[in-house]
Amino acid sequence: MPWRTLDDFPMSRLGKLRFCSSYDEIIQICDDFDEDTNEFFFDRNPCAFSMIVSFLAAGKLRLLRETCALSFQDELMYWGIEESNLERCCLRKLFQKLEDLADIKKEEEAQRTRETICVLEDHSRMGQCMSKLRDMVENPQSGLPGKVFACLSIIFVATTAINLCISTMPDLRAEEDRGECSQRCYNIFIIETVCVAWFSLEFLLRFVQAKSKWQFFKGPLNIIDVLAILPYYVSLLVEDEQKTIEKPGSNSYLEKIGLVLRVLRALRILYVMRLARHSLGLQTLGLTVRRCTREFGLLLLFLCVAVTLFAPLVHLAENEMGRCQEFSSVPASYWWAIISMTTVGYGDMVPRSIPGQVVALSSILSGILIMAFPATSIFHTFSRSYSELKRDQERLHSRLVRMKDANQSGESDTFNDTDSLVSEDTYRYFYTGK
């Protein structure tokens, strides 16, 4: 690269190197200098240097995809190149990384502050007991009690799901309609009672160990726990009221009570959502949904606009030209447009005429494109969320190992309190994304 290339960048490191006249001045600019070959040596990233040299020669400064934006910022500061010379898209990426780094530092600082407060407050025996209880119910990796507690919770969730499926068998439903209860029905009720008792105990333990009761009730999984547990107790009250009503002409009222009872029992399937407490995949799915609300909204908007367009077209093509009675109205055609654009295709409504088939082909192709538009963004968000949660889980596990080693060396009280706080805050990050 000729020296005249640096005329426009006199304040850069290479521009300053051009005007050095002695060995001492050159050494202040570069890491080493070979006087025999007249070569300068810089102990820097060669990939970043090649991009900077390309910028000095061609005037275009871009950030490669495999290059760390924060590391490249350090290289720009070293070589004396202003960040404003970056292309707009690359500059936006750099600012995004800087904002993420600032948020991480802010969170770490707040975490250290909370750890210090926790260490100062939880020296009492009650504080140590609450710390151990918190580790058991919130962090399965804390030790054997946490793993046993998590395994029991998963077993009871699976038992509840199987019990719910068995309770919907036709013979059991027939017994329920006749007001009878066989031994098998009684056994199902006992199993359900035991499972609900366990879930109620688990909910109470989580409530007792929570530092902020208000934040505890605001948690999404805790809300799901309440919605899953309450129907059992409500159904007991409804059944007692149903038994006490024996007045004539009350059949309609009993039917309404029976409907409410069946709806409440169906809500027991919400117990399956409790698996998110112990599944990294379900945690990633929930975090992805939270972060991709805008993408899902755009997908719904595109789908609604396309359905509104194709439903009247297929109704016109089939009802007016093909004389098909399946597409009797535009609202009925909306159902066909939805299942066609989402590539489900039940086959209950099929266009018969050639114009209707052309409209169907257009709607199917449009549906494929519309469904594919936000898929890439959602996939990248899912991948990034999984990597973040996996990294936090590994960091938490390594910190637990270090704290156990510290406990063995005689510093158990301080580190146990800090460990419990880290477990709670990290777990809250898994489910709130904050």
Short mmCIF file of C-alpha atoms in Angstrom, two decimals:
data_model
loop_
_atom_site.label_atom_id
_atom_site.label_comp_id
_atom_site.label_asym_id
_atom_site.label_seq_id
_atom_site.Cartn_x
_atom_site.Cartn_y
_atom_site.Cartn_z
CA MET A 1 0.00 0.00 0.00
CA PRO A 2 1.59 3.35 -1.03
CA TRP A 3 2.02 6.08 1.57
CA ARG A 4 -0.13 8.50 -0.39
CA THR A 5 -3.15 6.34 0.50
CA LEU A 6 -2.90 7.71 4.04
CA ASP A 7 -3.19 11.37 3.02
CA ASP A 8 -6.87 11.46 4.01
CA PHE A 9 -6.20 9.83 7.39
CA PRO A 10 -3.30 11.71 8.98
CA MET A 11 -4.54 11.05 12.55
CA SER A 12 -4.68 7.28 12.14
CA ARG A 13 -1.93 5.07 13.53
CA LEU A 14 -0.60 4.31 10.08
CA GLY A 15 -0.83 7.99 9.16
CA LYS A 16 1.28 8.89 12.21
CA LEU A 17 3.72 6.12 11.32
CA ARG A 18 4.31 7.80 7.97
CA PHE A 19 5.83 10.89 9.63
CA CYS A 20 8.10 9.02 12.10
CA SER A 21 11.75 9.81 11.52
CA SER A 22 13.56 7.87 14.28
CA TYR A 23 13.52 4.36 15.68
CA ASP A 24 12.13 5.52 19.04
CA GLU A 25 9.20 7.25 17.37
CA ILE A 26 8.46 4.14 15.29
CA ILE A 27 8.52 1.87 18.35
CA GLN A 28 5.94 4.11 20.04
CA ILE A 29 3.58 3.49 17.12
CA CYS A 30 4.15 -0.20 16.34
CA ASP A 31 5.14 -3.24 18.39
CA ASP A 32 8.38 -3.98 16.56
CA PHE A 33 10.45 -2.72 13.64
CA ASP A 34 13.05 -4.46 11.50
CA GLU A 35 15.52 -1.89 10.24
CA ASP A 36 17.16 -4.29 7.81
CA THR A 37 13.99 -5.17 5.91
CA ASN A 38 12.16 -1.96 6.83
CA GLU A 39 9.16 -3.95 8.10
CA PHE A 40 6.68 -2.91 10.79
CA PHE A 41 5.07 -5.43 13.15
CA PHE A 42 1.71 -5.02 14.91
CA ASP A 43 0.43 -7.59 17.38
CA ARG A 44 -3.22 -7.18 16.35
CA ASN A 45 -6.02 -9.16 14.71
CA PRO A 46 -5.03 -9.78 11.06
CA CYS A 47 -8.64 -10.11 9.91
CA ALA A 48 -9.55 -6.71 11.35
CA PHE A 49 -6.37 -5.20 9.90
CA SER A 50 -7.30 -6.42 6.42
CA MET A 51 -10.71 -4.73 6.69
CA ILE A 52 -9.08 -1.49 7.87
CA VAL A 53 -6.53 -1.55 5.04
CA SER A 54 -9.38 -2.11 2.58
CA PHE A 55 -11.14 0.92 4.06
CA LEU A 56 -8.04 3.08 3.74
CA ALA A 57 -7.65 2.01 0.12
CA ALA A 58 -11.28 1.89 -1.07
CA GLY A 59 -13.16 4.04 1.47
CA LYS A 60 -15.60 1.27 2.48
CA LEU A 61 -15.52 0.01 6.08
CA ARG A 62 -17.64 -3.07 6.71
CA LEU A 63 -17.98 -5.53 9.57
CA LEU A 64 -17.70 -9.17 8.56
CA ARG A 65 -20.27 -11.59 9.93
CA GLU A 66 -17.71 -13.79 11.72
CA THR A 67 -16.05 -10.81 13.41
CA CYS A 68 -17.02 -9.75 16.93
CA ALA A 69 -18.42 -6.23 16.81
CA LEU A 70 -16.99 -5.27 20.21
CA SER A 71 -13.56 -6.62 19.34
CA PHE A 72 -13.64 -4.72 16.05
CA GLN A 73 -14.45 -1.53 17.96
CA ASP A 74 -11.25 -2.02 19.95
CA GLU A 75 -9.35 -2.47 16.70
CA LEU A 76 -10.80 0.77 15.33
CA MET A 77 -9.72 2.63 18.46
CA TYR A 78 -6.22 1.16 18.17
CA TRP A 79 -5.79 2.11 14.51
CA GLY A 80 -7.31 5.55 15.02
CA ILE A 81 -10.34 5.03 12.76
CA GLU A 82 -13.63 6.63 13.74
CA GLU A 83 -16.68 4.39 14.17
CA SER A 84 -18.78 6.73 12.04
CA ASN A 85 -16.89 5.47 8.97
CA LEU A 86 -18.69 2.12 9.26
CA GLU A 87 -21.51 1.36 6.86
CA ARG A 88 -24.94 2.10 8.31
CA CYS A 89 -25.95 -1.54 8.75
CA CYS A 90 -22.65 -2.42 10.42
CA LEU A 91 -22.84 0.67 12.65
CA ARG A 92 -26.35 -0.36 13.72
CA LYS A 93 -25.04 -3.82 14.61
CA LEU A 94 -22.22 -2.29 16.66
CA PHE A 95 -24.61 -0.03 18.58
CA GLN A 96 -26.88 -3.00 19.28
CA LYS A 97 -23.97 -4.96 20.72
CA LEU A 98 -22.93 -1.98 22.84
CA GLU A 99 -26.46 -1.68 24.23
CA ASP A 100 -26.51 -5.40 25.02
CA LEU A 101 -23.14 -5.10 26.76
CA ALA A 102 -24.36 -2.13 28.80
CA ASP A 103 -27.45 -4.09 29.87
CA ILE A 104 -25.32 -7.07 30.89
CA LYS A 105 -22.97 -4.89 32.94
CA LYS A 106 -25.92 -3.18 34.58
CA GLU A 107 -27.48 -6.53 35.43
CA GLU A 108 -24.20 -7.87 36.81
CA GLU A 109 -23.76 -4.77 38.96
CA ALA A 110 -27.28 -5.12 40.32
CA GLN A 111 -26.60 -8.82 40.91
CA ARG A 112 -23.47 -8.06 42.92
CA THR A 113 -25.41 -5.51 44.96
CA ARG A 114 -28.15 -8.03 45.71
CA GLU A 115 -25.57 -10.66 46.61
CA THR A 116 -23.92 -8.27 49.06
CA ILE A 117 -27.27 -7.42 50.66
CA CYS A 118 -28.18 -11.11 50.85
CA VAL A 119 -24.87 -12.00 52.51
CA LEU A 120 -25.40 -9.29 55.10
CA GLU A 121 -29.01 -10.21 55.84
CA ASP A 122 -29.11 -14.01 55.78
CA HIS A 123 -26.72 -14.91 58.59
CA SER A 124 -29.52 -16.11 60.86
CA ARG A 125 -30.62 -19.74 61.13
CA MET A 126 -33.98 -18.89 59.54
CA GLY A 127 -32.18 -17.29 56.60
CA GLN A 128 -30.06 -20.39 56.10
CA CYS A 129 -33.15 -22.62 56.19
CA MET A 130 -34.92 -20.46 53.63
CA SER A 131 -31.81 -20.54 51.48
CA LYS A 132 -31.75 -24.34 51.50
CA LEU A 133 -35.50 -24.48 50.80
CA ARG A 134 -35.06 -22.05 47.89
CA ASP A 135 -32.30 -24.18 46.40
CA MET A 136 -34.41 -27.32 46.70
CA VAL A 137 -37.57 -26.00 45.03
CA GLU A 138 -36.01 -23.62 42.47
CA ASN A 139 -32.66 -25.12 41.49
CA PRO A 140 -32.44 -28.86 40.74
CA GLN A 141 -28.69 -28.57 40.24
CA SER A 142 -28.12 -27.45 43.83
CA GLY A 143 -27.82 -30.99 45.16
CA LEU A 144 -29.61 -34.26 45.83
CA PRO A 145 -32.72 -32.69 47.49
CA GLY A 146 -33.27 -30.44 44.49
CA LYS A 147 -32.93 -33.32 42.03
CA VAL A 148 -35.33 -35.52 44.03
CA PHE A 149 -37.84 -32.67 44.27
CA ALA A 150 -37.68 -32.05 40.52
CA CYS A 151 -38.05 -35.76 39.70
CA LEU A 152 -41.09 -36.07 41.96
CA SER A 153 -42.67 -33.03 40.34
CA ILE A 154 -42.17 -34.50 36.85
CA ILE A 155 -43.56 -37.88 37.95
CA PHE A 156 -46.70 -36.29 39.39
CA VAL A 157 -47.21 -34.20 36.24
CA ALA A 158 -46.97 -37.32 34.07
CA THR A 159 -49.31 -39.20 36.41
CA THR A 160 -51.86 -36.38 36.22
CA ALA A 161 -51.77 -36.35 32.42
CA ILE A 162 -52.27 -40.13 32.22
CA ASN A 163 -55.03 -40.00 34.84
CA LEU A 164 -56.82 -37.27 32.87
CA CYS A 165 -56.70 -39.35 29.70
CA ILE A 166 -58.07 -42.44 31.44
CA SER A 167 -60.91 -40.46 33.06
CA THR A 168 -62.29 -39.60 29.61
CA MET A 169 -62.89 -43.23 28.61
CA PRO A 170 -66.50 -43.91 27.44
CA ASP A 171 -67.38 -46.36 30.22
CA LEU A 172 -66.24 -43.94 32.93
CA ARG A 173 -68.16 -41.12 31.30
CA ALA A 174 -71.27 -43.33 31.22
CA GLU A 175 -70.90 -44.05 34.95
CA GLU A 176 -70.56 -40.32 35.62
CA ASP A 177 -73.74 -39.58 33.65
CA ARG A 178 -75.65 -42.21 35.64
CA GLY A 179 -74.33 -40.81 38.91
CA GLU A 180 -72.45 -44.04 39.74
CA CYS A 181 -68.87 -44.53 40.90
CA SER A 182 -67.13 -47.87 40.46
CA GLN A 183 -63.90 -48.96 42.13
CA ARG A 184 -61.88 -47.80 39.13
CA CYS A 185 -63.52 -44.37 39.25
CA TYR A 186 -62.73 -44.18 42.95
CA ASN A 187 -59.07 -45.09 42.32
CA ILE A 188 -58.80 -42.35 39.70
CA PHE A 189 -60.19 -39.86 42.20
CA ILE A 190 -57.67 -40.96 44.84
CA ILE A 191 -54.75 -40.60 42.40
CA GLU A 192 -55.97 -37.16 41.39
CA THR A 193 -56.29 -36.14 45.04
CA VAL A 194 -52.73 -37.24 45.81
CA CYS A 195 -51.36 -35.37 42.79
CA VAL A 196 -53.25 -32.18 43.67
CA ALA A 197 -52.02 -32.46 47.27
CA TRP A 198 -48.44 -32.62 46.01
CA PHE A 199 -48.94 -29.67 43.68
CA SER A 200 -50.54 -27.68 46.50
CA LEU A 201 -47.61 -28.47 48.80
CA GLU A 202 -45.13 -27.49 46.10
CA PHE A 203 -46.96 -24.22 45.48
CA LEU A 204 -46.95 -23.40 49.20
CA LEU A 205 -43.23 -24.15 49.48
CA ARG A 206 -42.48 -21.87 46.53
CA PHE A 207 -44.63 -19.17 48.06
CA VAL A 208 -42.94 -19.44 51.46
CA GLN A 209 -39.40 -19.20 50.08
CA ALA A 210 -40.16 -16.30 47.72
CA LYS A 211 -38.52 -13.06 48.80
CA SER A 212 -41.19 -10.92 47.13
CA LYS A 213 -44.70 -12.36 47.41
CA TRP A 214 -46.06 -9.89 44.86
CA GLN A 215 -43.43 -10.82 42.29
CA PHE A 216 -44.19 -14.47 43.01
CA PHE A 217 -47.87 -14.09 42.05
CA LYS A 218 -46.90 -12.13 38.94
CA GLY A 219 -44.82 -15.02 37.61
CA PRO A 220 -46.42 -16.72 34.58
CA LEU A 221 -45.75 -20.26 35.78
CA ASN A 222 -47.15 -19.46 39.22
CA ILE A 223 -50.32 -18.15 37.59
CA ILE A 224 -50.57 -21.41 35.64
CA ASP A 225 -50.16 -23.34 38.91
CA VAL A 226 -53.09 -21.47 40.44
CA LEU A 227 -55.27 -22.06 37.37
CA ALA A 228 -54.40 -25.77 37.45
CA ILE A 229 -54.87 -26.35 41.18
CA LEU A 230 -58.02 -24.34 41.88
CA PRO A 231 -60.36 -26.33 39.54
CA TYR A 232 -59.97 -29.41 41.75
CA TYR A 233 -61.16 -27.62 44.88
CA VAL A 234 -63.88 -25.77 42.97
CA SER A 235 -65.10 -29.05 41.47
CA LEU A 236 -65.43 -30.52 44.96
CA LEU A 237 -67.68 -27.63 45.97
CA VAL A 238 -69.70 -27.96 42.76
CA GLU A 239 -70.19 -31.69 43.28
CA ASP A 240 -71.38 -31.11 46.85
CA GLU A 241 -73.87 -28.52 45.63
CA GLN A 242 -75.01 -30.86 42.87
CA LYS A 243 -75.74 -33.60 45.43
CA THR A 244 -77.78 -31.29 47.63
CA ILE A 245 -80.09 -30.19 44.78
CA GLU A 246 -82.92 -32.70 44.46
CA LYS A 247 -85.85 -30.40 43.67
CA PRO A 248 -88.03 -31.22 40.66
CA GLY A 249 -87.52 -29.06 37.60
CA SER A 250 -83.86 -28.51 38.38
CA ASN A 251 -82.52 -30.67 35.55
CA SER A 252 -81.39 -27.67 33.48
CA TYR A 253 -79.51 -26.29 36.47
CA LEU A 254 -77.85 -29.65 37.06
CA GLU A 255 -76.84 -29.82 33.42
CA LYS A 256 -75.18 -26.41 33.71
CA ILE A 257 -73.34 -27.51 36.84
CA GLY A 258 -72.20 -30.67 35.05
CA LEU A 259 -70.88 -28.59 32.16
CA VAL A 260 -68.96 -26.35 34.54
CA LEU A 261 -67.57 -29.42 36.25
CA ARG A 262 -66.32 -30.90 32.97
CA VAL A 263 -64.69 -27.60 31.98
CA LEU A 264 -62.92 -27.39 35.33
CA ARG A 265 -61.65 -30.92 34.98
CA ALA A 266 -60.35 -30.16 31.49
CA LEU A 267 -58.26 -27.34 32.96
CA ARG A 268 -56.16 -29.95 34.72
CA ILE A 269 -54.21 -30.31 31.48
CA LEU A 270 -52.47 -27.07 32.49
CA TYR A 271 -50.34 -29.21 34.78
CA VAL A 272 -48.31 -30.12 31.69
CA MET A 273 -47.06 -26.52 31.57
CA ARG A 274 -45.30 -27.15 34.86
CA LEU A 275 -42.71 -29.13 32.92
CA ALA A 276 -41.31 -25.79 31.78
CA ARG A 277 -39.73 -25.46 35.23
CA HIS A 278 -37.44 -28.37 34.44
CA SER A 279 -37.14 -28.24 30.63
CA LEU A 280 -34.67 -25.92 28.95
CA GLY A 281 -36.45 -26.43 25.64
CA LEU A 282 -39.81 -25.24 26.98
CA GLN A 283 -38.11 -22.28 28.64
CA THR A 284 -36.54 -21.39 25.30
CA LEU A 285 -39.91 -21.68 23.58
CA GLY A 286 -41.55 -19.33 26.08
CA LEU A 287 -38.71 -16.81 25.84
CA THR A 288 -38.85 -16.93 22.04
CA VAL A 289 -42.59 -16.24 22.04
CA ARG A 290 -42.03 -13.26 24.33
CA ARG A 291 -39.31 -11.84 22.11
CA CYS A 292 -41.10 -12.50 18.78
CA THR A 293 -44.46 -10.93 19.56
CA ARG A 294 -43.91 -8.40 16.78
CA GLU A 295 -43.09 -11.11 14.23
CA PHE A 296 -46.14 -13.15 15.25
CA GLY A 297 -48.27 -10.03 14.98
CA LEU A 298 -47.00 -9.37 11.46
CA LEU A 299 -47.67 -13.00 10.51
CA LEU A 300 -51.24 -12.73 11.81
CA LEU A 301 -51.72 -9.45 9.95
CA PHE A 302 -50.47 -10.89 6.65
CA LEU A 303 -52.67 -13.95 7.09
CA CYS A 304 -55.80 -11.89 7.87
CA VAL A 305 -55.28 -9.66 4.84
CA ALA A 306 -54.77 -12.64 2.53
CA VAL A 307 -57.77 -14.52 3.93
CA THR A 308 -59.94 -11.43 3.50
CA LEU A 309 -58.80 -11.27 -0.13
CA PHE A 310 -59.17 -14.90 -1.19
CA ALA A 311 -62.39 -15.81 0.67
CA PRO A 312 -64.66 -13.56 -1.44
CA LEU A 313 -62.83 -14.59 -4.62
CA VAL A 314 -63.39 -18.30 -4.08
CA HIS A 315 -67.01 -17.67 -3.08
CA LEU A 316 -67.56 -15.73 -6.29
CA ALA A 317 -65.80 -18.36 -8.43
CA GLU A 318 -67.64 -21.34 -6.93
CA ASN A 319 -71.07 -19.97 -6.06
CA GLU A 320 -71.59 -17.88 -9.16
CA MET A 321 -69.62 -19.76 -11.83
CA GLY A 322 -69.32 -23.30 -10.55
CA ARG A 323 -72.70 -23.49 -8.82
CA CYS A 324 -71.07 -25.25 -5.86
CA GLN A 325 -73.15 -25.32 -2.69
CA GLU A 326 -70.19 -25.83 -0.31
CA PHE A 327 -69.16 -22.18 -0.48
CA SER A 328 -72.58 -20.89 0.53
CA SER A 329 -71.37 -17.56 1.93
CA VAL A 330 -68.24 -15.45 2.35
CA PRO A 331 -67.96 -16.27 6.10
CA ALA A 332 -68.07 -19.98 5.22
CA SER A 333 -65.33 -19.35 2.66
CA TYR A 334 -63.16 -17.80 5.36
CA TRP A 335 -62.73 -21.24 6.94
CA TRP A 336 -61.59 -22.68 3.62
CA ALA A 337 -59.14 -19.81 3.09
CA ILE A 338 -57.59 -20.26 6.55
CA ILE A 339 -57.02 -24.02 6.26
CA SER A 340 -55.71 -23.61 2.69
CA MET A 341 -53.27 -20.78 3.39
CA THR A 342 -51.90 -22.58 6.45
CA THR A 343 -51.40 -25.68 4.21
CA VAL A 344 -53.63 -27.83 6.43
CA GLY A 345 -56.24 -28.78 3.84
CA TYR A 346 -58.91 -30.84 5.63
CA GLY A 347 -60.73 -31.49 2.36
CA ASP A 348 -64.19 -30.66 3.72
CA MET A 349 -64.52 -27.78 1.23
CA VAL A 350 -62.99 -28.23 -2.23
CA PRO A 351 -63.36 -25.87 -5.21
CA ARG A 352 -64.70 -27.70 -8.28
CA SER A 353 -64.58 -25.10 -11.04
CA ILE A 354 -61.46 -24.05 -12.90
CA PRO A 355 -61.62 -20.41 -11.66
CA GLY A 356 -62.04 -21.68 -8.10
CA GLN A 357 -59.03 -23.96 -8.48
CA VAL A 358 -56.95 -21.06 -9.79
CA VAL A 359 -57.93 -19.03 -6.73
CA ALA A 360 -57.07 -22.03 -4.53
CA LEU A 361 -53.63 -22.37 -6.12
CA SER A 362 -52.96 -18.67 -5.60
CA SER A 363 -54.04 -18.83 -1.96
CA ILE A 364 -51.86 -21.88 -1.24
CA LEU A 365 -48.76 -20.32 -2.80
CA SER A 366 -49.42 -17.04 -0.96
CA GLY A 367 -49.84 -18.94 2.29
CA ILE A 368 -46.48 -20.68 1.85
CA LEU A 369 -44.73 -17.36 1.24
CA ILE A 370 -46.50 -15.59 4.10
CA MET A 371 -45.66 -18.36 6.57
CA ALA A 372 -42.01 -18.31 5.42
CA PHE A 373 -41.47 -14.55 5.79
CA PRO A 374 -40.99 -14.36 9.61
CA ALA A 375 -39.67 -17.91 9.96
CA THR A 376 -36.01 -16.90 9.64
CA SER A 377 -36.26 -14.17 12.27
CA ILE A 378 -38.11 -16.48 14.67
CA PHE A 379 -35.54 -19.23 14.15
CA HIS A 380 -32.62 -16.90 14.90
CA THR A 381 -34.40 -15.64 18.00
CA PHE A 382 -35.00 -19.20 19.17
CA SER A 383 -31.35 -20.12 18.57
CA ARG A 384 -30.10 -17.02 20.41
CA SER A 385 -32.49 -17.60 23.32
CA TYR A 386 -31.41 -21.22 23.64
CA SER A 387 -27.74 -20.22 23.64
CA GLU A 388 -28.34 -17.58 26.31
CA LEU A 389 -30.26 -19.93 28.61
CA LYS A 390 -27.73 -22.71 28.07
CA ARG A 391 -24.86 -20.36 28.86
CA ASP A 392 -26.59 -19.08 32.00
CA GLN A 393 -27.29 -22.64 33.10
CA GLU A 394 -23.65 -23.62 32.64
CA ARG A 395 -22.50 -20.48 34.46
CA LEU A 396 -24.85 -21.27 37.33
CA HIS A 397 -23.61 -24.87 37.51
CA SER A 398 -19.96 -23.79 37.55
CA ARG A 399 -20.72 -21.22 40.26
CA LEU A 400 -22.43 -23.90 42.34
CA VAL A 401 -19.37 -26.10 42.01
CA ARG A 402 -17.09 -23.28 43.13
CA MET A 403 -19.35 -22.50 46.06
CA LYS A 404 -19.39 -26.12 47.17
CA ASP A 405 -15.59 -26.13 47.06
CA ALA A 406 -15.58 -22.95 49.11
CA ASN A 407 -17.99 -24.51 51.60
CA GLN A 408 -15.60 -27.39 52.09
CA SER A 409 -12.82 -24.91 52.91
CA GLY A 410 -14.83 -23.40 55.79
CA GLU A 411 -16.77 -20.53 54.18
CA SER A 412 -20.15 -22.21 53.99
CA ASP A 413 -22.40 -19.50 55.48
CA THR A 414 -21.44 -16.66 53.18
CA PHE A 415 -21.37 -18.69 50.00
CA ASN A 416 -24.58 -20.56 50.72
CA ASP A 417 -26.48 -17.30 51.05
CA THR A 418 -24.98 -15.96 47.83
CA ASP A 419 -25.68 -19.24 46.07
CA SER A 420 -29.35 -19.13 46.99
CA LEU A 421 -29.77 -15.61 45.64
CA VAL A 422 -28.05 -16.46 42.38
CA SER A 423 -30.31 -19.45 41.93
CA GLU A 424 -33.50 -17.42 42.39
CA ASP A 425 -32.47 -14.52 40.13
CA THR A 426 -31.15 -16.76 37.40
CA TYR A 427 -34.30 -18.86 37.50
CA ARG A 428 -36.46 -15.73 37.29
CA TYR A 429 -34.44 -14.68 34.22
CA PHE A 430 -35.30 -18.02 32.55
CA TYR A 431 -39.04 -17.34 32.72
CA THR A 432 -39.38 -13.55 32.47
CA GLY A 433 -36.60 -12.78 30.04
CA LYS A 434 -35.53 -9.77 32.17
#
